[in-house]
XYZ file of C-alpha atoms in Angstrom:
704
model
C 8.336 -33.154 4.325
C 12.058 -33.578 3.619
C 13.915 -31.044 1.530
C 14.792 -33.768 -0.971
C 11.113 -34.592 -1.515
C 10.049 -30.963 -1.833
C 9.537 -29.565 -5.325
C 11.984 -26.748 -6.075
C 10.053 -23.663 -7.152
C 11.987 -21.440 -9.557
C 11.435 -17.921 -10.803
C 11.381 -16.815 -14.440
C 15.137 -16.154 -14.134
C 15.713 -19.778 -13.094
C 16.680 -19.003 -9.492
C 15.133 -21.045 -6.653
C 12.266 -19.358 -4.789
C 12.341 -20.070 -1.043
C 8.671 -19.283 -0.296
C 6.710 -22.556 -0.356
C 3.224 -21.509 0.720
C 1.073 -19.513 3.133
C -1.530 -20.396 5.791
C -4.206 -17.873 6.832
C -6.392 -17.979 9.937
C -8.489 -15.413 11.726
C -11.419 -14.479 13.941
C -14.138 -11.884 13.294
C -16.122 -10.837 16.354
C -18.140 -7.650 16.486
C -16.156 -4.914 14.782
C -12.771 -6.543 15.382
C -10.763 -8.783 13.038
C -7.664 -10.599 14.319
C -5.738 -12.382 11.584
C -2.653 -14.612 11.513
C -0.474 -15.311 8.467
C 2.138 -18.065 8.293
C 4.745 -17.902 5.536
C 6.562 -21.210 4.955
C 10.123 -21.057 3.593
C 12.649 -23.674 2.547
C 16.230 -23.194 1.385
C 16.758 -25.830 -1.318
C 20.207 -24.475 -2.187
C 23.644 -25.540 -0.972
C 24.435 -22.107 0.483
C 22.930 -19.751 3.056
C 20.386 -17.323 1.619
C 18.615 -14.106 2.529
C 14.976 -14.299 1.402
C 13.333 -10.880 0.917
C 9.577 -10.701 0.306
C 7.355 -7.617 0.006
C 3.718 -8.513 0.600
C 0.413 -6.661 1.056
C -1.748 -6.121 4.124
C -5.034 -4.213 4.398
C -4.265 -0.488 4.546
C -6.289 -0.139 7.755
C -4.651 -3.149 9.453
C -2.194 -2.862 12.338
C 0.625 -5.409 12.518
C 0.710 -6.760 16.069
C 3.340 -9.502 16.403
C 6.042 -11.515 14.645
C 7.612 -14.862 15.446
C 9.722 -17.420 13.616
C 10.080 -21.182 13.955
C 13.295 -22.853 12.726
C 14.502 -26.307 13.694
C 11.968 -26.676 16.482
C 12.844 -23.312 18.054
C 10.251 -20.510 18.131
C 11.369 -16.935 18.817
C 9.346 -13.731 19.080
C 10.258 -10.408 17.509
C 11.039 -7.137 19.262
C 10.069 -3.755 17.810
C 12.876 -1.188 17.726
C 13.532 2.125 15.993
C 14.136 1.475 12.297
C 17.848 2.211 12.320
C 18.453 0.186 15.490
C 16.471 -2.765 14.090
C 18.490 -2.748 10.860
C 21.760 -2.645 12.799
C 20.614 -5.549 15.002
C 19.690 -7.548 11.907
C 22.915 -6.821 10.045
C 25.106 -7.553 13.051
C 23.415 -10.931 13.439
C 24.084 -11.790 9.789
C 27.718 -10.703 10.014
C 28.164 -12.978 13.041
C 26.691 -15.932 11.134
C 23.422 -16.009 13.083
C 19.942 -16.134 11.584
C 17.754 -13.035 11.767
C 14.392 -11.768 10.531
C 13.600 -8.104 9.863
C 10.026 -6.915 9.262
C 9.651 -3.382 7.884
C 6.728 -1.230 6.832
C 7.481 -0.238 3.234
C 4.436 2.060 2.968
C 0.721 1.915 3.772
C -0.474 -1.566 2.828
C 2.993 -2.947 2.003
C 5.461 -4.703 4.325
C 8.856 -6.297 3.650
C 10.235 -9.299 5.512
C 13.917 -10.265 5.257
C 14.947 -13.749 6.404
C 18.733 -13.741 6.622
C 21.056 -16.737 6.968
C 18.565 -19.502 6.309
C 21.071 -22.319 5.980
C 21.198 -24.984 3.271
C 18.342 -27.446 3.681
C 16.623 -25.483 6.455
C 12.922 -24.718 6.703
C 11.381 -21.754 8.502
C 7.900 -20.518 9.354
C 7.447 -16.762 9.755
C 4.220 -15.996 11.585
C 2.737 -12.530 11.963
C -0.579 -11.299 13.353
C -2.548 -8.172 12.547
C -5.729 -6.525 13.763
C -8.302 -4.365 12.031
C -11.488 -2.510 12.952
C -14.306 -3.467 10.564
C -17.053 -1.062 9.541
C -20.572 -1.361 8.209
C -20.790 0.624 4.988
C -24.189 1.047 3.383
C -25.618 -2.007 5.145
C -22.757 -4.486 4.798
C -19.243 -5.310 5.911
C -16.689 -5.892 3.163
C -13.560 -7.701 4.327
C -10.705 -7.825 1.804
C -7.558 -9.873 2.436
C -4.903 -8.765 -0.093
C -2.855 -11.663 -1.424
C -0.519 -10.212 -4.068
C 0.857 -6.921 -5.357
C -0.084 -6.291 -8.978
C 2.502 -4.656 -11.278
C 2.408 -0.872 -10.914
C 3.326 1.906 -13.304
C 5.986 4.478 -12.583
C 9.138 4.807 -10.566
C 9.023 2.468 -7.559
C 12.234 4.114 -6.327
C 10.232 7.190 -5.381
C 8.116 5.098 -3.010
C 10.327 2.232 -1.805
C 13.904 1.293 -0.988
C 15.489 -0.966 -3.640
C 15.088 -4.224 -1.704
C 11.402 -3.457 -1.042
C 10.270 -3.438 -4.677
C 7.746 -6.311 -5.085
C 8.364 -7.942 -8.445
C 5.776 -10.186 -10.097
C 6.526 -13.507 -11.778
C 4.194 -15.526 -13.976
C 6.039 -18.784 -13.261
C 5.582 -18.886 -9.477
C 2.533 -20.195 -7.633
C 2.101 -20.161 -3.877
C -0.527 -22.479 -2.346
C -2.574 -21.084 0.503
C -4.984 -22.369 3.164
C -7.695 -20.412 4.996
C -9.656 -20.911 8.215
C -11.763 -17.921 9.301
C -14.108 -18.025 12.299
C -17.033 -15.575 12.594
C -18.426 -15.242 16.110
C -21.206 -13.316 17.791
C -24.070 -11.623 15.951
C -22.253 -11.616 12.613
C -22.170 -15.426 12.547
C -25.908 -15.391 11.759
C -25.473 -13.016 8.817
C -25.134 -13.932 5.150
C -21.396 -14.426 4.632
C -20.083 -15.228 1.173
C -17.105 -14.613 -1.084
C -17.441 -13.188 -4.612
C -13.800 -14.080 -5.339
C -13.273 -17.660 -4.125
C -15.061 -20.955 -3.502
C -15.199 -21.437 0.265
C -16.722 -24.155 2.445
C -18.730 -23.027 5.473
C -20.083 -24.783 8.556
C -21.842 -23.664 11.738
C -20.854 -25.266 15.039
C -21.932 -24.033 18.467
C -22.751 -20.584 17.158
C -19.449 -20.103 15.320
C -19.404 -19.838 11.512
C -16.204 -21.299 10.029
C -15.087 -20.579 6.455
C -12.406 -22.720 4.829
C -10.743 -22.871 1.426
C -11.740 -25.482 -1.152
C -8.192 -26.717 -1.689
C -7.401 -24.523 -4.702
C -6.499 -21.241 -2.996
C -3.360 -19.478 -4.270
C -1.948 -15.973 -3.817
C -3.119 -14.559 -7.156
C -5.907 -12.131 -6.148
C -7.550 -10.486 -3.160
C -9.809 -12.691 -1.075
C -13.056 -10.796 -0.422
C -15.775 -11.659 2.084
C -19.139 -9.884 2.178
C -21.151 -9.910 5.410
C -24.710 -8.862 4.654
C -28.109 -9.044 6.347
C -26.856 -8.158 9.836
C -28.130 -5.244 11.884
C -25.499 -2.584 12.381
C -26.288 -1.816 16.013
C -24.298 0.320 18.418
C -21.374 -1.504 20.036
C -18.658 -0.822 22.573
C -15.429 -2.459 23.728
C -13.265 -1.800 26.769
C -9.681 -2.995 27.239
C -6.659 -2.356 29.436
C -3.986 0.002 28.151
C -1.055 -0.395 30.493
C -2.155 1.091 33.812
C -5.196 2.691 32.169
C -8.029 1.790 29.827
C -9.087 2.366 26.232
C -12.731 2.417 25.093
C -14.240 2.014 21.629
C -17.761 3.089 20.697
C -19.145 2.224 17.246
C -22.375 3.637 15.784
C -23.880 3.555 12.313
C -24.971 6.987 11.125
C -28.613 7.064 10.050
C -28.869 10.843 9.752
C -31.020 12.144 6.932
C -29.134 14.143 4.356
C -30.006 17.708 3.556
C -32.000 18.295 0.398
C -30.011 17.284 -2.683
C -28.857 20.200 -4.790
C -30.956 20.749 -7.903
C -28.146 20.388 -10.395
C -24.892 18.529 -10.038
C -21.948 17.942 -12.313
C -20.195 14.585 -12.554
C -16.837 14.476 -14.313
C -16.272 10.886 -15.437
C -12.589 9.896 -15.571
C -11.617 6.363 -16.617
C -8.207 4.701 -16.567
C -7.515 3.254 -20.036
C -3.885 2.285 -19.430
C -2.481 -1.137 -20.265
C -2.865 -2.469 -16.712
C -6.646 -2.175 -17.127
C -6.703 -4.714 -19.969
C -9.112 -7.604 -19.541
C -11.301 -7.603 -16.441
C -10.414 -4.047 -15.439
C -11.679 -2.312 -18.568
C -14.772 -4.541 -18.670
C -15.569 -3.410 -15.145
C -14.864 0.220 -16.036
C -17.347 0.105 -18.901
C -19.943 -1.474 -16.609
C -19.373 1.246 -14.005
C -19.738 4.068 -16.516
C -22.863 2.623 -18.119
C -24.455 2.119 -14.687
C -23.581 5.706 -13.786
C -25.147 7.139 -16.945
C -28.359 5.226 -16.264
C -28.478 6.576 -12.703
C -27.930 10.265 -13.483
C -30.852 12.686 -13.809
C -31.841 14.936 -16.683
C -30.852 18.027 -14.669
C -27.289 16.770 -14.201
C -24.217 17.798 -16.173
C -21.571 15.287 -17.221
C -18.186 15.098 -18.924
C -16.221 12.034 -20.027
C -12.421 11.814 -20.081
C -10.052 8.888 -20.663
C -6.390 8.773 -19.716
C -3.278 6.638 -20.084
C -0.033 8.026 -21.463
C -2.239 10.680 -23.041
C -5.559 12.292 -22.141
C -8.669 12.206 -24.347
C -11.750 14.332 -23.672
C -14.817 12.655 -25.186
C -17.042 15.656 -24.459
C -16.494 19.363 -24.925
C -16.619 20.330 -21.296
C -19.618 19.549 -19.109
C -22.750 18.702 -21.064
C -26.364 18.719 -19.931
C -27.678 15.174 -19.917
C -29.986 15.410 -22.930
C -31.131 12.245 -24.764
C -28.654 12.894 -27.579
C -25.777 13.444 -25.142
C -26.724 10.259 -23.319
C -26.728 8.247 -26.553
C -23.328 9.615 -27.570
C -21.843 8.885 -24.160
C -23.182 5.330 -24.133
C -21.610 4.706 -27.519
C -18.292 6.214 -26.408
C -18.240 4.078 -23.261
C -18.881 0.867 -25.206
C -15.942 1.672 -27.499
C -13.595 2.408 -24.587
C -10.620 0.065 -24.322
C -7.359 -0.156 -22.393
C -5.115 1.013 -25.229
C -3.651 4.291 -23.952
C -0.324 2.952 -22.628
C 1.070 4.047 -19.254
C -0.899 5.213 -16.220
C -0.219 8.962 -16.138
C -2.956 9.480 -13.563
C -1.980 12.949 -12.412
C -2.156 14.267 -15.980
C -5.648 12.785 -16.336
C -6.806 14.327 -13.075
C -5.302 17.715 -13.960
C -7.166 17.659 -17.268
C -10.478 16.908 -15.552
C -9.995 19.522 -12.839
C -9.487 22.162 -15.529
C -12.898 21.526 -17.139
C -14.974 24.694 -16.446
C -17.987 24.307 -14.158
C -21.162 26.396 -14.710
C -21.829 29.004 -12.040
C -23.872 27.648 -9.159
C -23.085 24.015 -9.965
C -20.867 21.873 -7.749
C -18.709 19.315 -9.539
C -17.397 15.950 -8.372
C -15.020 13.552 -10.138
C -15.867 9.851 -10.495
C -12.605 7.996 -11.118
C -12.634 4.373 -12.288
C -9.194 2.746 -12.032
C -7.193 -0.174 -10.689
C -4.907 2.412 -9.080
C -1.733 0.601 -10.152
C 0.794 3.445 -9.865
C 3.726 3.991 -7.499
C 3.844 7.753 -7.198
C 0.838 8.160 -4.913
C 2.384 10.821 -2.664
C 2.807 13.439 -5.405
C -0.766 12.836 -6.520
C -2.128 13.306 -2.997
C -0.161 16.527 -2.576
C -1.832 17.919 -5.688
C -5.303 16.717 -4.722
C -5.107 18.433 -1.344
C -5.743 21.719 -3.181
C -7.886 20.355 -6.018
C -11.179 21.931 -4.930
C -13.046 18.817 -6.154
C -14.210 15.726 -4.336
C -12.998 12.493 -5.907
C -15.102 9.348 -5.690
C -13.155 6.250 -6.672
C -14.405 2.910 -7.968
C -11.380 0.606 -7.672
C -11.616 -2.389 -10.008
C -9.598 -5.509 -10.738
C -8.509 -8.587 -8.828
C -5.847 -6.774 -6.735
C -6.411 -2.997 -6.873
C -4.170 -0.481 -5.120
C -6.125 0.025 -1.890
C -3.756 2.715 -0.619
C -4.438 4.973 -3.586
C -8.219 4.559 -3.555
C -8.619 5.204 0.166
C -6.190 8.106 0.393
C -7.483 9.875 -2.721
C -11.010 9.665 -1.303
C -9.893 10.817 2.157
C -7.827 13.815 1.059
C -10.628 15.153 -1.201
C -13.525 14.323 1.197
C -14.904 11.771 -1.256
C -15.460 8.026 -0.931
C -14.342 4.798 -2.582
C -15.804 1.440 -3.564
C -13.950 -1.769 -4.411
C -15.482 -4.103 -6.978
C -13.925 -7.419 -7.991
C -14.513 -8.898 -11.475
C -17.224 -11.241 -10.107
C -19.228 -8.582 -8.247
C -22.270 -6.742 -9.597
C -21.267 -3.191 -10.512
C -24.725 -1.589 -10.237
C -24.995 -1.680 -6.402
C -21.533 -0.162 -6.080
C -22.463 2.684 -8.444
C -25.701 3.235 -6.551
C -23.793 3.504 -3.277
C -21.171 5.870 -4.668
C -23.745 8.163 -6.288
C -25.758 8.261 -3.061
C -22.647 9.428 -1.230
C -21.932 11.923 -3.979
C -25.424 13.396 -3.513
C -25.098 13.557 0.274
C -23.735 16.562 2.157
C -20.473 16.469 4.051
C -21.181 14.936 7.459
C -18.617 14.884 10.240
C -18.457 13.418 13.696
C -19.328 16.296 16.007
C -19.123 16.221 19.763
C -18.468 12.954 21.607
C -19.523 13.026 25.262
C -17.972 10.390 27.525
C -19.227 9.759 31.052
C -15.655 10.136 32.350
C -13.191 12.815 31.237
C -10.809 11.108 28.756
C -7.050 11.529 28.554
C -7.206 11.573 24.770
C -9.859 11.029 22.079
C -9.947 9.933 18.447
C -12.720 10.239 15.867
C -14.073 13.744 16.398
C -14.177 15.573 13.070
C -13.941 12.399 10.948
C -15.783 12.448 7.627
C -18.779 10.111 7.425
C -21.607 9.344 5.012
C -25.140 8.197 5.936
C -25.173 4.410 6.385
C -21.515 4.187 7.427
C -19.989 3.203 10.778
C -18.249 5.700 13.031
C -15.549 4.459 15.420
C -14.629 6.772 18.304
C -11.883 5.913 20.787
C -10.691 7.386 24.047
C -8.173 6.674 26.802
C -8.893 6.790 30.531
C -7.105 6.443 33.867
C -10.010 4.468 35.334
C -12.563 2.238 33.624
C -15.385 4.375 32.181
C -19.020 3.380 32.692
C -22.457 4.531 31.631
C -23.125 6.010 28.186
C -21.208 7.803 25.453
C -23.109 10.182 23.156
C -21.944 10.581 19.532
C -23.311 13.423 17.394
C -22.975 14.296 13.706
C -22.795 17.749 12.114
C -24.112 18.657 8.658
C -27.301 16.566 8.741
C -30.729 17.889 7.724
C -31.800 17.687 11.370
C -29.598 17.251 14.455
C -28.499 13.633 14.890
C -26.943 11.861 17.850
C -26.864 8.358 19.294
C -25.902 7.014 22.670
C -23.906 3.837 23.258
C -23.882 1.875 26.494
C -20.312 1.183 27.539
C -19.631 -2.473 28.202
C -18.785 -3.514 31.730
C -16.439 -6.306 30.610
C -12.741 -5.604 30.070
C -10.997 -7.429 27.187
C -8.141 -9.619 28.329
C -5.689 -8.905 25.486
C -4.046 -5.695 24.321
C -5.322 -5.681 20.720
C -7.755 -2.777 21.110
C -5.200 -0.650 22.953
C -2.647 -1.230 20.211
C -5.141 -0.471 17.413
C -5.924 2.792 19.203
C -2.220 3.576 19.583
C -1.708 3.055 15.837
C -4.404 5.627 15.088
C -2.952 8.052 17.625
C 0.383 8.065 15.764
C -1.191 10.223 13.046
C -1.942 12.971 15.584
C 1.507 13.178 17.203
C 4.871 14.753 16.292
C 7.391 12.289 14.852
C 9.406 11.689 18.003
C 6.337 11.203 20.190
C 4.826 8.907 17.549
C 8.010 6.823 17.413
C 8.056 6.490 21.215
C 4.397 5.397 21.276
C 4.996 2.867 18.470
C 7.939 1.371 20.344
C 5.977 1.314 23.607
C 3.117 -0.610 21.981
C 5.433 -2.737 19.804
C 3.922 -1.585 16.505
C 5.645 -1.866 13.114
C 5.360 1.606 11.594
C 7.313 4.032 9.417
C 9.340 4.817 12.557
C 9.887 1.270 13.817
C 10.652 -2.247 12.564
C 10.511 -5.692 14.166
C 13.580 -7.920 14.451
C 14.223 -11.493 15.578
C 17.711 -12.934 16.142
C 18.347 -16.668 16.454
C 21.825 -17.161 17.878
C 23.590 -20.282 16.582
C 26.307 -22.490 17.995
C 29.721 -21.838 16.474
C 29.532 -25.035 14.417
C 26.220 -24.020 12.813
C 26.945 -20.401 11.997
C 27.016 -19.254 8.385
C 30.591 -18.798 7.209
C 29.836 -16.104 4.612
C 27.212 -13.432 4.012
C 24.022 -14.968 2.573
C 23.075 -14.854 -1.106
C 20.080 -12.601 -1.769
C 16.922 -14.314 -3.051
C 14.060 -11.925 -3.780
C 10.659 -13.608 -3.478
C 8.422 -12.398 -6.333
C 4.681 -11.963 -5.974
C 2.367 -14.145 -8.025
C 1.066 -12.410 -11.124
C -2.337 -10.967 -10.274
C -5.284 -12.753 -11.866
C -6.522 -10.766 -14.842
C -3.065 -9.587 -15.929
C -2.593 -12.796 -17.924
C -4.487 -13.364 -21.143
C -4.251 -15.536 -24.215
C -1.948 -12.963 -25.696
C 0.548 -13.259 -22.857
C 1.370 -11.333 -19.750
C -0.195 -7.885 -19.511
C 2.117 -5.810 -17.339
C 1.953 -2.167 -16.390
C 4.093 -0.117 -18.748
C 7.120 1.411 -16.970
C 7.234 5.181 -16.837
C 9.544 6.679 -19.483
C 12.847 7.998 -18.058
C 12.474 11.329 -16.270
C 14.228 13.859 -18.475
C 15.388 17.014 -16.682
C 14.693 20.394 -18.211
C 17.627 20.998 -20.571
C 16.882 24.694 -20.512
C 17.406 25.063 -16.761
C 20.715 26.548 -15.545
C 21.730 23.265 -13.920
C 21.537 21.356 -17.187
C 22.432 24.125 -19.641
C 25.520 22.313 -20.983
C 23.904 18.929 -21.575
C 23.153 19.469 -25.233
C 26.901 19.486 -25.889
C 27.509 16.095 -24.237
C 28.735 13.445 -26.668
C 27.431 9.975 -25.726
C 30.001 7.227 -25.114
C 32.980 9.557 -25.164
C 32.559 11.907 -22.231
C 34.752 11.313 -19.188
C 35.306 13.205 -15.990
C 38.884 12.624 -14.793
C 39.649 13.595 -11.250
C 36.062 13.693 -10.060
C 36.013 10.352 -8.250
C 38.019 11.427 -5.205
C 36.444 14.828 -4.624
C 35.200 15.584 -1.123
C 31.648 16.140 -2.390
C 31.128 12.376 -2.589
C 31.906 11.969 1.104
C 29.385 14.703 1.911
C 26.758 13.271 -0.439
C 27.152 9.823 1.160
C 26.668 11.358 4.604
C 23.576 13.309 3.500
C 22.125 10.237 1.824
C 22.660 8.024 4.878
C 20.946 10.617 7.078
C 18.037 10.885 4.649
C 17.443 7.113 4.596
C 17.838 6.830 8.383
C 15.046 9.402 8.800
C 12.673 7.386 6.635
C 13.372 9.122 3.340
C 13.645 7.399 -0.035
C 16.791 6.853 -2.037
C 17.248 9.173 -5.027
C 16.044 7.733 -8.324
C 16.614 10.671 -10.684
C 19.605 12.800 -11.667
C 17.805 15.871 -10.417
C 17.580 14.337 -6.940
C 21.317 13.545 -7.014
C 22.008 17.143 -7.997
C 19.921 18.388 -5.065
C 21.994 16.172 -2.751
C 25.173 17.851 -3.974
C 26.359 16.109 -7.148
C 28.360 18.614 -9.265
C 27.089 19.632 -12.675
C 30.007 17.864 -14.410
C 28.992 14.501 -12.969
C 25.328 15.080 -13.748
C 26.408 15.548 -17.372
C 28.347 12.266 -17.304
C 25.335 10.307 -16.114
C 22.904 12.144 -18.358
C 24.946 11.083 -21.382
C 23.965 7.489 -20.637
C 20.303 8.465 -20.371
C 20.532 10.137 -23.782
C 21.777 6.825 -25.158
C 18.624 5.132 -23.895
C 19.704 3.669 -20.545
C 16.922 4.027 -17.979
C 17.631 6.910 -15.644
C 16.709 4.880 -12.554
C 19.255 2.201 -13.568
C 21.995 4.800 -14.033
C 21.286 6.261 -10.598
C 21.207 2.793 -8.973
C 24.582 1.871 -10.490
C 26.173 5.140 -9.393
C 24.835 4.722 -5.836
C 26.237 1.182 -5.684
C 29.683 2.511 -6.657
C 29.345 5.300 -4.096
C 28.505 2.693 -1.467
C 31.675 0.721 -2.210
C 33.965 3.748 -2.322
C 32.598 6.193 0.233
C 29.622 4.665 2.046
C 31.490 2.441 4.489
C 31.690 5.089 7.208
C 28.088 6.276 6.712
C 25.920 3.458 5.299
C 24.680 0.479 7.256
C 25.827 -2.897 5.959
C 22.211 -3.597 5.007
C 21.980 -0.475 2.853
C 25.333 -1.241 1.209
C 24.354 -4.804 0.324
C 20.987 -3.766 -1.055
C 22.371 -0.919 -3.127
C 24.784 -3.366 -4.730
C 22.053 -5.984 -5.258
C 19.807 -3.443 -7.020
C 22.473 -2.312 -9.510
C 23.401 -3.656 -12.924
C 27.030 -4.808 -12.671
C 27.907 -4.052 -16.296
C 26.598 -0.527 -15.890
C 28.599 -0.139 -12.678
C 31.785 -1.132 -14.538
C 31.017 1.315 -17.293
C 30.595 4.168 -14.828
C 33.946 3.279 -13.293
C 35.599 3.430 -16.710
C 34.018 6.813 -17.439
C 35.605 8.241 -14.312
C 39.038 6.671 -14.870
């Protein structure tokens, strides 16, 4: 299709959007998914652009390869250390060449930058990822995330400025799908609760295709049910050696259930839960109340910007308590404002538990917050297990899985079209089960390294154990589980066939990164060409002198489609931004702030102080080591900003300017004045792009 004939997609701001559509294809065989995504771009402008797009991947997926096709040329990416990859990318842009940079923003989020796409050019960015699939409670649930829903809080604490994935109600990205299911799973019942798909069986391969109306507005979910979760093994080359995978489904019987249990119900009633989310939350809570026993204790708490306890502590589940709780659940709505999740969890953890009773928390949420890391740090010492039911069309998978993992709980994902009762039944069964862990794993040959021992597992779930070897292992591997009512173990016959490609070895390497020191992990990621928090992937397409861009490209951020369910008859329902972080005015650092007069305070002579050079150096080092940019005044102070300058910036916050915007504008000015010798060109450009220009000018005038 010619550029002239192509419809020009524009964002809400009226700027052209270069992303034209996406094509998905993949293969499921045994416990392995290999998936390819093609992003199609077109520059409909008269100038060179840099398209930047942050998109989701499954949290458990491993990105395996990147290539780009422009003007009939196809080039493959090379994984380098993050700083080296950024420098390669920026140098290419400065020389007028085209380059692509693929970065891991955080678990489940990646950012691709397509720099120097010339006027009228089209490009296809193609990446491939792999994922180990697991049977959980008798089924395989495969979720392909398609968009990033709006999240509450300060994205600057989690992402670099250019990585923030905005949402736009005006954009729509068409998508195609072709998924092939091979082997034993092809005979299972495969269906999607989220989309209309066409299926056909040919020569033992089940093919699923879209119905022509697929767009990137919600997760695409496939359920594989009715298959037997038998023991499986895979063997593949890993350089000069081998890597083996053994998968078993735990059928151990749980120990006797404790006589009395306490379930603390915690439901997200923030604005992002409006519509489908709160309907699902009510269904989950009602199903839970029906499933609890008379000997159980229960509490009910709602949270948003505030926290509301609907019970006075834990209550025995008497008929009157049950009636009151049912009524309270039916009246529950998403009217509590912002998603202050940590405050809600703190309030629930503080509810006293009767002696001799163990308490668990059942959290129902869409998980749409940015500040996951601080929450996980708190939960590591919570002393409660958290079981999460993640609801909505595009829930935050990272939050649900990591909250469950760090507290030894479990999570379930339920889309608006799925039946809630089975999910509640599964989560309560796990809640009643003891803590099982993978015990000893006995390989027939002594391994070089192993993965999986000690992993948490629930009855009915799949265990994946991996190991590396110098020579191909043979015979059996025995996997045992600790914590069961009676000893449980299962043997797996190791396959004699060796897989031809390197996918399994690279999936194993990605899991090994978590067990290694940073430098060793970075070396392993580079060796296996994996995009991680230590490494990024870069492609450079050198151009002839006549076709090189003559100026740096204009930034065009590609917004995500608005997630289905966040739009209603009343308009767009977006997550409410977190209020500005206000430092403690009583602390020594900020003791003089009450005397600051807005609009009139200036700080002559501060601009050229040596502290700014030092702060720029510290900041560059922090970002180069994978750290986030500061987004609060307190973080700037910790980096070395003098108290006088903190007061200058805080005066603007007192006026009502968002603190994150003040910090972004100040960093952009710092980049222009003092960052040249420390910051990469990429960081400089993106700091400037993220800042409000009027606010930058105002800061300059305050320091004049």
